[in-house]
């Protein structure tokens, strides 16, 4: 009979490293676009950098504090950025580094808490952004900037990561906490 064993993947060659410029800074968050041609990185120095073919093609100062999370918009013309100071912003890529809108998120991730997972998530249609905010998760509508749409019930402990259920027809949110509880919440 044929063997069901699989061999581990092998690397053909080692790809070049991505260099941050002008000064190296620890990367705190990354996100690929839909086809993997672009990579956006947020860093400890508050910079956003976008890479293509292992080269930094654009970068700008998005915050005076560390970047906590980055995420391409569905149309990939902008980037959502969640900063350690509690600022949630949408930055236009073309023209480069233009802030489209921003809001202050209360009970932002504390400076001394390690990042556990993804604390912002975009729904499949790009209409809503789910954000972990302290002991809650908040849904922001993107129809007219970043507008708070709804607040999910208290999670009992700090929200560590959030996500959306994939199908377009559902509005199911996933939240997971630092105490090990995962919840699925349906929005009406």
mmCIF file with all atom_site columns, C-alpha atoms in Angstrom:
data_model
loop_
_atom_site.group_PDB
_atom_site.id
_atom_site.type_symbol
_atom_site.label_atom_id
_atom_site.label_alt_id
_atom_site.label_comp_id
_atom_site.label_asym_id
_atom_site.label_entity_id
_atom_site.label_seq_id
_atom_site.pdbx_PDB_ins_code
_atom_site.Cartn_x
_atom_site.Cartn_y
_atom_site.Cartn_z
_atom_site.occupancy
_atom_site.B_iso_or_equiv
_atom_site.pdbx_formal_charge
_atom_site.auth_seq_id
_atom_site.auth_comp_id
_atom_site.auth_asym_id
_atom_site.auth_atom_id
_atom_site.pdbx_PDB_model_num
ATOM 1   C CA . UNK A 1 1   ? 0.000   0.000  0.000  1.00 0.00 ? 1   UNK A CA 1
ATOM 2   C CA . UNK A 1 2   ? 1.158   3.580  -0.576 1.00 0.00 ? 2   UNK A CA 1
ATOM 3   C CA . UNK A 1 3   ? 2.783   5.369  2.320  1.00 0.00 ? 3   UNK A CA 1
ATOM 4   C CA . UNK A 1 4   ? 0.827   8.134  4.022  1.00 0.00 ? 4   UNK A CA 1
ATOM 5   C CA . UNK A 1 5   ? 3.935   9.695  5.496  1.00 0.00 ? 5   UNK A CA 1
ATOM 6   C CA . UNK A 1 6   ? 4.722   13.200 4.405  1.00 0.00 ? 6   UNK A CA 1
ATOM 7   C CA . UNK A 1 7   ? 8.140   14.717 4.283  1.00 0.00 ? 7   UNK A CA 1
ATOM 8   C CA . UNK A 1 8   ? 8.792   18.098 5.864  1.00 0.00 ? 8   UNK A CA 1
ATOM 9   C CA . UNK A 1 9   ? 8.830   21.046 3.488  1.00 0.00 ? 9   UNK A CA 1
ATOM 10  C CA . UNK A 1 10  ? 12.256  22.116 2.354  1.00 0.00 ? 10  UNK A CA 1
ATOM 11  C CA . UNK A 1 11  ? 13.517  25.574 1.556  1.00 0.00 ? 11  UNK A CA 1
ATOM 12  C CA . UNK A 1 12  ? 15.038  26.028 -1.867 1.00 0.00 ? 12  UNK A CA 1
ATOM 13  C CA . UNK A 1 13  ? 17.035  29.012 -0.746 1.00 0.00 ? 13  UNK A CA 1
ATOM 14  C CA . UNK A 1 14  ? 16.945  31.426 2.102  1.00 0.00 ? 14  UNK A CA 1
ATOM 15  C CA . UNK A 1 15  ? 15.026  34.600 1.158  1.00 0.00 ? 15  UNK A CA 1
ATOM 16  C CA . UNK A 1 16  ? 16.625  37.931 1.973  1.00 0.00 ? 16  UNK A CA 1
ATOM 17  C CA . UNK A 1 17  ? 15.764  39.655 5.236  1.00 0.00 ? 17  UNK A CA 1
ATOM 18  C CA . UNK A 1 18  ? 13.411  42.591 5.316  1.00 0.00 ? 18  UNK A CA 1
ATOM 19  C CA . UNK A 1 19  ? 15.257  45.636 6.568  1.00 0.00 ? 19  UNK A CA 1
ATOM 20  C CA . UNK A 1 20  ? 13.510  48.474 8.343  1.00 0.00 ? 20  UNK A CA 1
ATOM 21  C CA . UNK A 1 21  ? 14.759  51.899 7.527  1.00 0.00 ? 21  UNK A CA 1
ATOM 22  C CA . UNK A 1 22  ? 16.087  54.398 8.397  1.00 0.00 ? 22  UNK A CA 1
ATOM 23  C CA . UNK A 1 23  ? 16.851  52.689 11.745 1.00 0.00 ? 23  UNK A CA 1
ATOM 24  C CA . UNK A 1 24  ? 16.054  49.082 12.656 1.00 0.00 ? 24  UNK A CA 1
ATOM 25  C CA . UNK A 1 25  ? 13.173  48.770 15.136 1.00 0.00 ? 25  UNK A CA 1
ATOM 26  C CA . UNK A 1 26  ? 11.491  45.689 16.615 1.00 0.00 ? 26  UNK A CA 1
ATOM 27  C CA . UNK A 1 27  ? 8.440   44.671 14.563 1.00 0.00 ? 27  UNK A CA 1
ATOM 28  C CA . UNK A 1 28  ? 5.266   44.336 16.659 1.00 0.00 ? 28  UNK A CA 1
ATOM 29  C CA . UNK A 1 29  ? 2.649   43.402 14.050 1.00 0.00 ? 29  UNK A CA 1
ATOM 30  C CA . UNK A 1 30  ? 2.504   42.178 10.440 1.00 0.00 ? 30  UNK A CA 1
ATOM 31  C CA . UNK A 1 31  ? -0.156  41.523 7.812  1.00 0.00 ? 31  UNK A CA 1
ATOM 32  C CA . UNK A 1 32  ? 0.037   40.298 4.195  1.00 0.00 ? 32  UNK A CA 1
ATOM 33  C CA . UNK A 1 33  ? -2.367  41.537 1.543  1.00 0.00 ? 33  UNK A CA 1
ATOM 34  C CA . UNK A 1 34  ? -4.680  38.980 -0.134 1.00 0.00 ? 34  UNK A CA 1
ATOM 35  C CA . UNK A 1 35  ? -2.088  37.631 -2.592 1.00 0.00 ? 35  UNK A CA 1
ATOM 36  C CA . UNK A 1 36  ? 1.041   38.022 -0.491 1.00 0.00 ? 36  UNK A CA 1
ATOM 37  C CA . UNK A 1 37  ? 2.628   40.668 -2.713 1.00 0.00 ? 37  UNK A CA 1
ATOM 38  C CA . UNK A 1 38  ? 2.561   43.348 -0.017 1.00 0.00 ? 38  UNK A CA 1
ATOM 39  C CA . UNK A 1 39  ? 3.448   43.134 3.651  1.00 0.00 ? 39  UNK A CA 1
ATOM 40  C CA . UNK A 1 40  ? 2.641   45.866 6.159  1.00 0.00 ? 40  UNK A CA 1
ATOM 41  C CA . UNK A 1 41  ? 4.591   45.995 9.416  1.00 0.00 ? 41  UNK A CA 1
ATOM 42  C CA . UNK A 1 42  ? 4.061   48.066 12.532 1.00 0.00 ? 42  UNK A CA 1
ATOM 43  C CA . UNK A 1 43  ? 7.004   48.636 14.828 1.00 0.00 ? 43  UNK A CA 1
ATOM 44  C CA . UNK A 1 44  ? 7.995   49.662 18.317 1.00 0.00 ? 44  UNK A CA 1
ATOM 45  C CA . UNK A 1 45  ? 9.149   53.046 16.991 1.00 0.00 ? 45  UNK A CA 1
ATOM 46  C CA . UNK A 1 46  ? 5.609   53.949 15.825 1.00 0.00 ? 46  UNK A CA 1
ATOM 47  C CA . UNK A 1 47  ? 6.505   53.514 12.151 1.00 0.00 ? 47  UNK A CA 1
ATOM 48  C CA . UNK A 1 48  ? 4.423   51.743 9.516  1.00 0.00 ? 48  UNK A CA 1
ATOM 49  C CA . UNK A 1 49  ? 6.429   50.126 6.718  1.00 0.00 ? 49  UNK A CA 1
ATOM 50  C CA . UNK A 1 50  ? 5.115   48.467 3.556  1.00 0.00 ? 50  UNK A CA 1
ATOM 51  C CA . UNK A 1 51  ? 7.257   45.914 1.723  1.00 0.00 ? 51  UNK A CA 1
ATOM 52  C CA . UNK A 1 52  ? 7.142   44.480 -1.778 1.00 0.00 ? 52  UNK A CA 1
ATOM 53  C CA . UNK A 1 53  ? 9.722   42.049 -3.190 1.00 0.00 ? 53  UNK A CA 1
ATOM 54  C CA . UNK A 1 54  ? 11.716  42.248 0.073  1.00 0.00 ? 54  UNK A CA 1
ATOM 55  C CA . UNK A 1 55  ? 12.118  46.021 -0.295 1.00 0.00 ? 55  UNK A CA 1
ATOM 56  C CA . UNK A 1 56  ? 10.574  48.720 1.862  1.00 0.00 ? 56  UNK A CA 1
ATOM 57  C CA . UNK A 1 57  ? 8.518   50.697 -0.650 1.00 0.00 ? 57  UNK A CA 1
ATOM 58  C CA . UNK A 1 58  ? 6.964   53.169 1.803  1.00 0.00 ? 58  UNK A CA 1
ATOM 59  C CA . UNK A 1 59  ? 7.023   54.084 5.436  1.00 0.00 ? 59  UNK A CA 1
ATOM 60  C CA . UNK A 1 60  ? 5.715   56.802 7.738  1.00 0.00 ? 60  UNK A CA 1
ATOM 61  C CA . UNK A 1 61  ? 5.476   57.773 11.387 1.00 0.00 ? 61  UNK A CA 1
ATOM 62  C CA . UNK A 1 62  ? 1.970   56.748 12.472 1.00 0.00 ? 62  UNK A CA 1
ATOM 63  C CA . UNK A 1 63  ? 2.347   57.228 16.219 1.00 0.00 ? 63  UNK A CA 1
ATOM 64  C CA . UNK A 1 64  ? 4.669   58.485 18.923 1.00 0.00 ? 64  UNK A CA 1
ATOM 65  C CA . UNK A 1 65  ? 4.084   55.133 20.657 1.00 0.00 ? 65  UNK A CA 1
ATOM 66  C CA . UNK A 1 66  ? 4.467   51.525 19.572 1.00 0.00 ? 66  UNK A CA 1
ATOM 67  C CA . UNK A 1 67  ? 2.168   50.027 16.947 1.00 0.00 ? 67  UNK A CA 1
ATOM 68  C CA . UNK A 1 68  ? 0.093   47.240 18.462 1.00 0.00 ? 68  UNK A CA 1
ATOM 69  C CA . UNK A 1 69  ? -1.678  45.902 15.339 1.00 0.00 ? 69  UNK A CA 1
ATOM 70  C CA . UNK A 1 70  ? -1.836  46.524 11.589 1.00 0.00 ? 70  UNK A CA 1
ATOM 71  C CA . UNK A 1 71  ? -4.318  45.253 9.000  1.00 0.00 ? 71  UNK A CA 1
ATOM 72  C CA . UNK A 1 72  ? -4.855  45.943 5.292  1.00 0.00 ? 72  UNK A CA 1
ATOM 73  C CA . UNK A 1 73  ? -8.341  47.125 4.337  1.00 0.00 ? 73  UNK A CA 1
ATOM 74  C CA . UNK A 1 74  ? -10.344 44.817 2.056  1.00 0.00 ? 74  UNK A CA 1
ATOM 75  C CA . UNK A 1 75  ? -9.622  47.031 -0.981 1.00 0.00 ? 75  UNK A CA 1
ATOM 76  C CA . UNK A 1 76  ? -5.952  47.234 0.107  1.00 0.00 ? 76  UNK A CA 1
ATOM 77  C CA . UNK A 1 77  ? -5.865  51.006 -0.414 1.00 0.00 ? 77  UNK A CA 1
ATOM 78  C CA . UNK A 1 78  ? -5.498  51.675 3.294  1.00 0.00 ? 78  UNK A CA 1
ATOM 79  C CA . UNK A 1 79  ? -4.174  50.205 6.530  1.00 0.00 ? 79  UNK A CA 1
ATOM 80  C CA . UNK A 1 80  ? -5.834  50.065 9.947  1.00 0.00 ? 80  UNK A CA 1
ATOM 81  C CA . UNK A 1 81  ? -3.455  50.769 12.812 1.00 0.00 ? 81  UNK A CA 1
ATOM 82  C CA . UNK A 1 82  ? -4.026  50.232 16.542 1.00 0.00 ? 82  UNK A CA 1
ATOM 83  C CA . UNK A 1 83  ? -1.405  51.953 18.695 1.00 0.00 ? 83  UNK A CA 1
ATOM 84  C CA . UNK A 1 84  ? -0.300  51.405 22.283 1.00 0.00 ? 84  UNK A CA 1
ATOM 85  C CA . UNK A 1 85  ? -1.572  54.895 23.198 1.00 0.00 ? 85  UNK A CA 1
ATOM 86  C CA . UNK A 1 86  ? -5.117  53.818 22.318 1.00 0.00 ? 86  UNK A CA 1
ATOM 87  C CA . UNK A 1 87  ? -5.340  55.449 18.898 1.00 0.00 ? 87  UNK A CA 1
ATOM 88  C CA . UNK A 1 88  ? -7.168  53.477 16.226 1.00 0.00 ? 88  UNK A CA 1
ATOM 89  C CA . UNK A 1 89  ? -6.616  54.978 12.775 1.00 0.00 ? 89  UNK A CA 1
ATOM 90  C CA . UNK A 1 90  ? -7.090  54.280 9.092  1.00 0.00 ? 90  UNK A CA 1
ATOM 91  C CA . UNK A 1 91  ? -4.166  55.401 6.894  1.00 0.00 ? 91  UNK A CA 1
ATOM 92  C CA . UNK A 1 92  ? -4.444  55.802 3.138  1.00 0.00 ? 92  UNK A CA 1
ATOM 93  C CA . UNK A 1 93  ? -1.615  54.178 1.159  1.00 0.00 ? 93  UNK A CA 1
ATOM 94  C CA . UNK A 1 94  ? -2.020  56.310 -1.965 1.00 0.00 ? 94  UNK A CA 1
ATOM 95  C CA . UNK A 1 95  ? -1.172  59.144 -1.500 1.00 0.00 ? 95  UNK A CA 1
ATOM 96  C CA . UNK A 1 96  ? 1.187   57.747 1.082  1.00 0.00 ? 96  UNK A CA 1
ATOM 97  C CA . UNK A 1 97  ? 0.720   58.250 4.796  1.00 0.00 ? 97  UNK A CA 1
ATOM 98  C CA . UNK A 1 98  ? -2.495  60.250 4.775  1.00 0.00 ? 98  UNK A CA 1
ATOM 99  C CA . UNK A 1 99  ? -4.612  59.669 7.900  1.00 0.00 ? 99  UNK A CA 1
ATOM 100 C CA . UNK A 1 100 ? -8.218  59.194 6.786  1.00 0.00 ? 100 UNK A CA 1
ATOM 101 C CA . UNK A 1 101 ? -9.735  59.006 10.283 1.00 0.00 ? 101 UNK A CA 1
ATOM 102 C CA . UNK A 1 102 ? -8.820  58.155 13.846 1.00 0.00 ? 102 UNK A CA 1
ATOM 103 C CA . UNK A 1 103 ? -10.518 57.587 17.187 1.00 0.00 ? 103 UNK A CA 1
ATOM 104 C CA . UNK A 1 104 ? -9.280  57.256 20.719 1.00 0.00 ? 104 UNK A CA 1
ATOM 105 C CA . UNK A 1 105 ? -10.067 53.827 22.111 1.00 0.00 ? 105 UNK A CA 1
ATOM 106 C CA . UNK A 1 106 ? -10.610 53.865 25.860 1.00 0.00 ? 106 UNK A CA 1
ATOM 107 C CA . UNK A 1 107 ? -8.967  51.112 27.898 1.00 0.00 ? 107 UNK A CA 1
ATOM 108 C CA . UNK A 1 108 ? -6.334  50.530 25.226 1.00 0.00 ? 108 UNK A CA 1
ATOM 109 C CA . UNK A 1 109 ? -3.804  47.719 25.580 1.00 0.00 ? 109 UNK A CA 1
ATOM 110 C CA . UNK A 1 110 ? -1.629  48.565 28.606 1.00 0.00 ? 110 UNK A CA 1
ATOM 111 C CA . UNK A 1 111 ? 2.050   49.230 27.960 1.00 0.00 ? 111 UNK A CA 1
ATOM 112 C CA . UNK A 1 112 ? 3.170   46.364 30.207 1.00 0.00 ? 112 UNK A CA 1
ATOM 113 C CA . UNK A 1 113 ? 0.953   43.600 28.768 1.00 0.00 ? 113 UNK A CA 1
ATOM 114 C CA . UNK A 1 114 ? 2.434   41.426 26.055 1.00 0.00 ? 114 UNK A CA 1
ATOM 115 C CA . UNK A 1 115 ? 0.527   41.156 22.802 1.00 0.00 ? 115 UNK A CA 1
ATOM 116 C CA . UNK A 1 116 ? -1.113  37.739 22.735 1.00 0.00 ? 116 UNK A CA 1
ATOM 117 C CA . UNK A 1 117 ? -2.843  37.678 19.397 1.00 0.00 ? 117 UNK A CA 1
ATOM 118 C CA . UNK A 1 118 ? -4.787  39.673 16.870 1.00 0.00 ? 118 UNK A CA 1
ATOM 119 C CA . UNK A 1 119 ? -6.668  42.484 18.577 1.00 0.00 ? 119 UNK A CA 1
ATOM 120 C CA . UNK A 1 120 ? -8.222  43.974 15.415 1.00 0.00 ? 120 UNK A CA 1
ATOM 121 C CA . UNK A 1 121 ? -10.104 42.069 12.722 1.00 0.00 ? 121 UNK A CA 1
ATOM 122 C CA . UNK A 1 122 ? -11.903 43.190 9.593  1.00 0.00 ? 122 UNK A CA 1
ATOM 123 C CA . UNK A 1 123 ? -15.092 41.444 8.468  1.00 0.00 ? 123 UNK A CA 1
ATOM 124 C CA . UNK A 1 124 ? -15.048 39.765 5.039  1.00 0.00 ? 124 UNK A CA 1
ATOM 125 C CA . UNK A 1 125 ? -16.893 42.620 3.333  1.00 0.00 ? 125 UNK A CA 1
ATOM 126 C CA . UNK A 1 126 ? -14.730 45.343 4.873  1.00 0.00 ? 126 UNK A CA 1
ATOM 127 C CA . UNK A 1 127 ? -17.672 47.102 6.517  1.00 0.00 ? 127 UNK A CA 1
ATOM 128 C CA . UNK A 1 128 ? -16.846 46.478 10.182 1.00 0.00 ? 128 UNK A CA 1
ATOM 129 C CA . UNK A 1 129 ? -13.702 46.406 12.309 1.00 0.00 ? 129 UNK A CA 1
ATOM 130 C CA . UNK A 1 130 ? -13.710 44.366 15.520 1.00 0.00 ? 130 UNK A CA 1
ATOM 131 C CA . UNK A 1 131 ? -11.359 45.663 18.217 1.00 0.00 ? 131 UNK A CA 1
ATOM 132 C CA . UNK A 1 132 ? -10.315 44.148 21.543 1.00 0.00 ? 132 UNK A CA 1
ATOM 133 C CA . UNK A 1 133 ? -10.695 46.897 24.135 1.00 0.00 ? 133 UNK A CA 1
ATOM 134 C CA . UNK A 1 134 ? -9.845  45.905 27.669 1.00 0.00 ? 134 UNK A CA 1
ATOM 135 C CA . UNK A 1 135 ? -12.512 43.528 28.963 1.00 0.00 ? 135 UNK A CA 1
ATOM 136 C CA . UNK A 1 136 ? -14.762 44.117 25.940 1.00 0.00 ? 136 UNK A CA 1
ATOM 137 C CA . UNK A 1 137 ? -14.728 43.922 22.188 1.00 0.00 ? 137 UNK A CA 1
ATOM 138 C CA . UNK A 1 138 ? -16.089 46.804 20.131 1.00 0.00 ? 138 UNK A CA 1
ATOM 139 C CA . UNK A 1 139 ? -17.450 46.769 16.583 1.00 0.00 ? 139 UNK A CA 1
ATOM 140 C CA . UNK A 1 140 ? -16.678 49.892 14.537 1.00 0.00 ? 140 UNK A CA 1
ATOM 141 C CA . UNK A 1 141 ? -18.620 50.674 11.368 1.00 0.00 ? 141 UNK A CA 1
ATOM 142 C CA . UNK A 1 142 ? -16.450 51.797 8.461  1.00 0.00 ? 142 UNK A CA 1
ATOM 143 C CA . UNK A 1 143 ? -19.280 53.322 6.421  1.00 0.00 ? 143 UNK A CA 1
ATOM 144 C CA . UNK A 1 144 ? -18.370 56.886 7.482  1.00 0.00 ? 144 UNK A CA 1
ATOM 145 C CA . UNK A 1 145 ? -14.962 56.684 9.125  1.00 0.00 ? 145 UNK A CA 1
ATOM 146 C CA . UNK A 1 146 ? -14.517 54.775 12.370 1.00 0.00 ? 146 UNK A CA 1
ATOM 147 C CA . UNK A 1 147 ? -17.884 54.920 14.149 1.00 0.00 ? 147 UNK A CA 1
ATOM 148 C CA . UNK A 1 148 ? -18.598 52.799 17.202 1.00 0.00 ? 148 UNK A CA 1
ATOM 149 C CA . UNK A 1 149 ? -21.418 50.471 16.167 1.00 0.00 ? 149 UNK A CA 1
ATOM 150 C CA . UNK A 1 150 ? -21.813 48.078 19.091 1.00 0.00 ? 150 UNK A CA 1
ATOM 151 C CA . UNK A 1 151 ? -20.065 46.850 22.219 1.00 0.00 ? 151 UNK A CA 1
ATOM 152 C CA . UNK A 1 152 ? -19.984 43.141 22.934 1.00 0.00 ? 152 UNK A CA 1
ATOM 153 C CA . UNK A 1 153 ? -20.769 42.076 26.524 1.00 0.00 ? 153 UNK A CA 1
ATOM 154 C CA . UNK A 1 154 ? -17.946 42.056 29.062 1.00 0.00 ? 154 UNK A CA 1
ATOM 155 C CA . UNK A 1 155 ? -15.682 39.072 28.560 1.00 0.00 ? 155 UNK A CA 1
ATOM 156 C CA . UNK A 1 156 ? -14.719 38.675 32.241 1.00 0.00 ? 156 UNK A CA 1
ATOM 157 C CA . UNK A 1 157 ? -11.002 39.190 31.596 1.00 0.00 ? 157 UNK A CA 1
ATOM 158 C CA . UNK A 1 158 ? -8.835  41.113 29.124 1.00 0.00 ? 158 UNK A CA 1
ATOM 159 C CA . UNK A 1 159 ? -9.587  40.362 25.464 1.00 0.00 ? 159 UNK A CA 1
ATOM 160 C CA . UNK A 1 160 ? -6.475  38.838 23.899 1.00 0.00 ? 160 UNK A CA 1
ATOM 161 C CA . UNK A 1 161 ? -7.657  38.316 20.307 1.00 0.00 ? 161 UNK A CA 1
ATOM 162 C CA . UNK A 1 162 ? -10.664 38.810 18.079 1.00 0.00 ? 162 UNK A CA 1
ATOM 163 C CA . UNK A 1 163 ? -11.842 37.523 14.699 1.00 0.00 ? 163 UNK A CA 1
ATOM 164 C CA . UNK A 1 164 ? -14.871 37.261 12.420 1.00 0.00 ? 164 UNK A CA 1
ATOM 165 C CA . UNK A 1 165 ? -16.540 34.134 11.080 1.00 0.00 ? 165 UNK A CA 1
ATOM 166 C CA . UNK A 1 166 ? -15.690 33.957 7.377  1.00 0.00 ? 166 UNK A CA 1
ATOM 167 C CA . UNK A 1 167 ? -19.015 33.690 5.448  1.00 0.00 ? 167 UNK A CA 1
ATOM 168 C CA . UNK A 1 168 ? -20.468 36.987 4.237  1.00 0.00 ? 168 UNK A CA 1
ATOM 169 C CA . UNK A 1 169 ? -23.985 36.156 5.373  1.00 0.00 ? 169 UNK A CA 1
ATOM 170 C CA . UNK A 1 170 ? -23.161 35.849 9.075  1.00 0.00 ? 170 UNK A CA 1
ATOM 171 C CA . UNK A 1 171 ? -22.140 38.423 11.617 1.00 0.00 ? 171 UNK A CA 1
ATOM 172 C CA . UNK A 1 172 ? -20.458 36.097 14.084 1.00 0.00 ? 172 UNK A CA 1
ATOM 173 C CA . UNK A 1 173 ? -17.588 37.454 16.169 1.00 0.00 ? 173 UNK A CA 1
ATOM 174 C CA . UNK A 1 174 ? -15.013 35.453 18.057 1.00 0.00 ? 174 UNK A CA 1
ATOM 175 C CA . UNK A 1 175 ? -13.342 36.799 21.176 1.00 0.00 ? 175 UNK A CA 1
ATOM 176 C CA . UNK A 1 176 ? -10.734 35.053 23.290 1.00 0.00 ? 176 UNK A CA 1
ATOM 177 C CA . UNK A 1 177 ? -9.461  36.242 26.654 1.00 0.00 ? 177 UNK A CA 1
ATOM 178 C CA . UNK A 1 178 ? -6.276  36.033 28.682 1.00 0.00 ? 178 UNK A CA 1
ATOM 179 C CA . UNK A 1 179 ? -8.083  33.642 31.050 1.00 0.00 ? 179 UNK A CA 1
ATOM 180 C CA . UNK A 1 180 ? -8.551  31.071 28.282 1.00 0.00 ? 180 UNK A CA 1
ATOM 181 C CA . UNK A 1 181 ? -12.210 31.691 27.459 1.00 0.00 ? 181 UNK A CA 1
ATOM 182 C CA . UNK A 1 182 ? -13.296 31.855 23.815 1.00 0.00 ? 182 UNK A CA 1
ATOM 183 C CA . UNK A 1 183 ? -16.768 33.129 22.906 1.00 0.00 ? 183 UNK A CA 1
ATOM 184 C CA . UNK A 1 184 ? -18.723 33.349 19.684 1.00 0.00 ? 184 UNK A CA 1
ATOM 185 C CA . UNK A 1 185 ? -21.193 36.214 19.610 1.00 0.00 ? 185 UNK A CA 1
ATOM 186 C CA . UNK A 1 186 ? -23.846 36.755 16.948 1.00 0.00 ? 186 UNK A CA 1
ATOM 187 C CA . UNK A 1 187 ? -24.685 40.320 15.990 1.00 0.00 ? 187 UNK A CA 1
ATOM 188 C CA . UNK A 1 188 ? -28.109 41.288 14.693 1.00 0.00 ? 188 UNK A CA 1
#
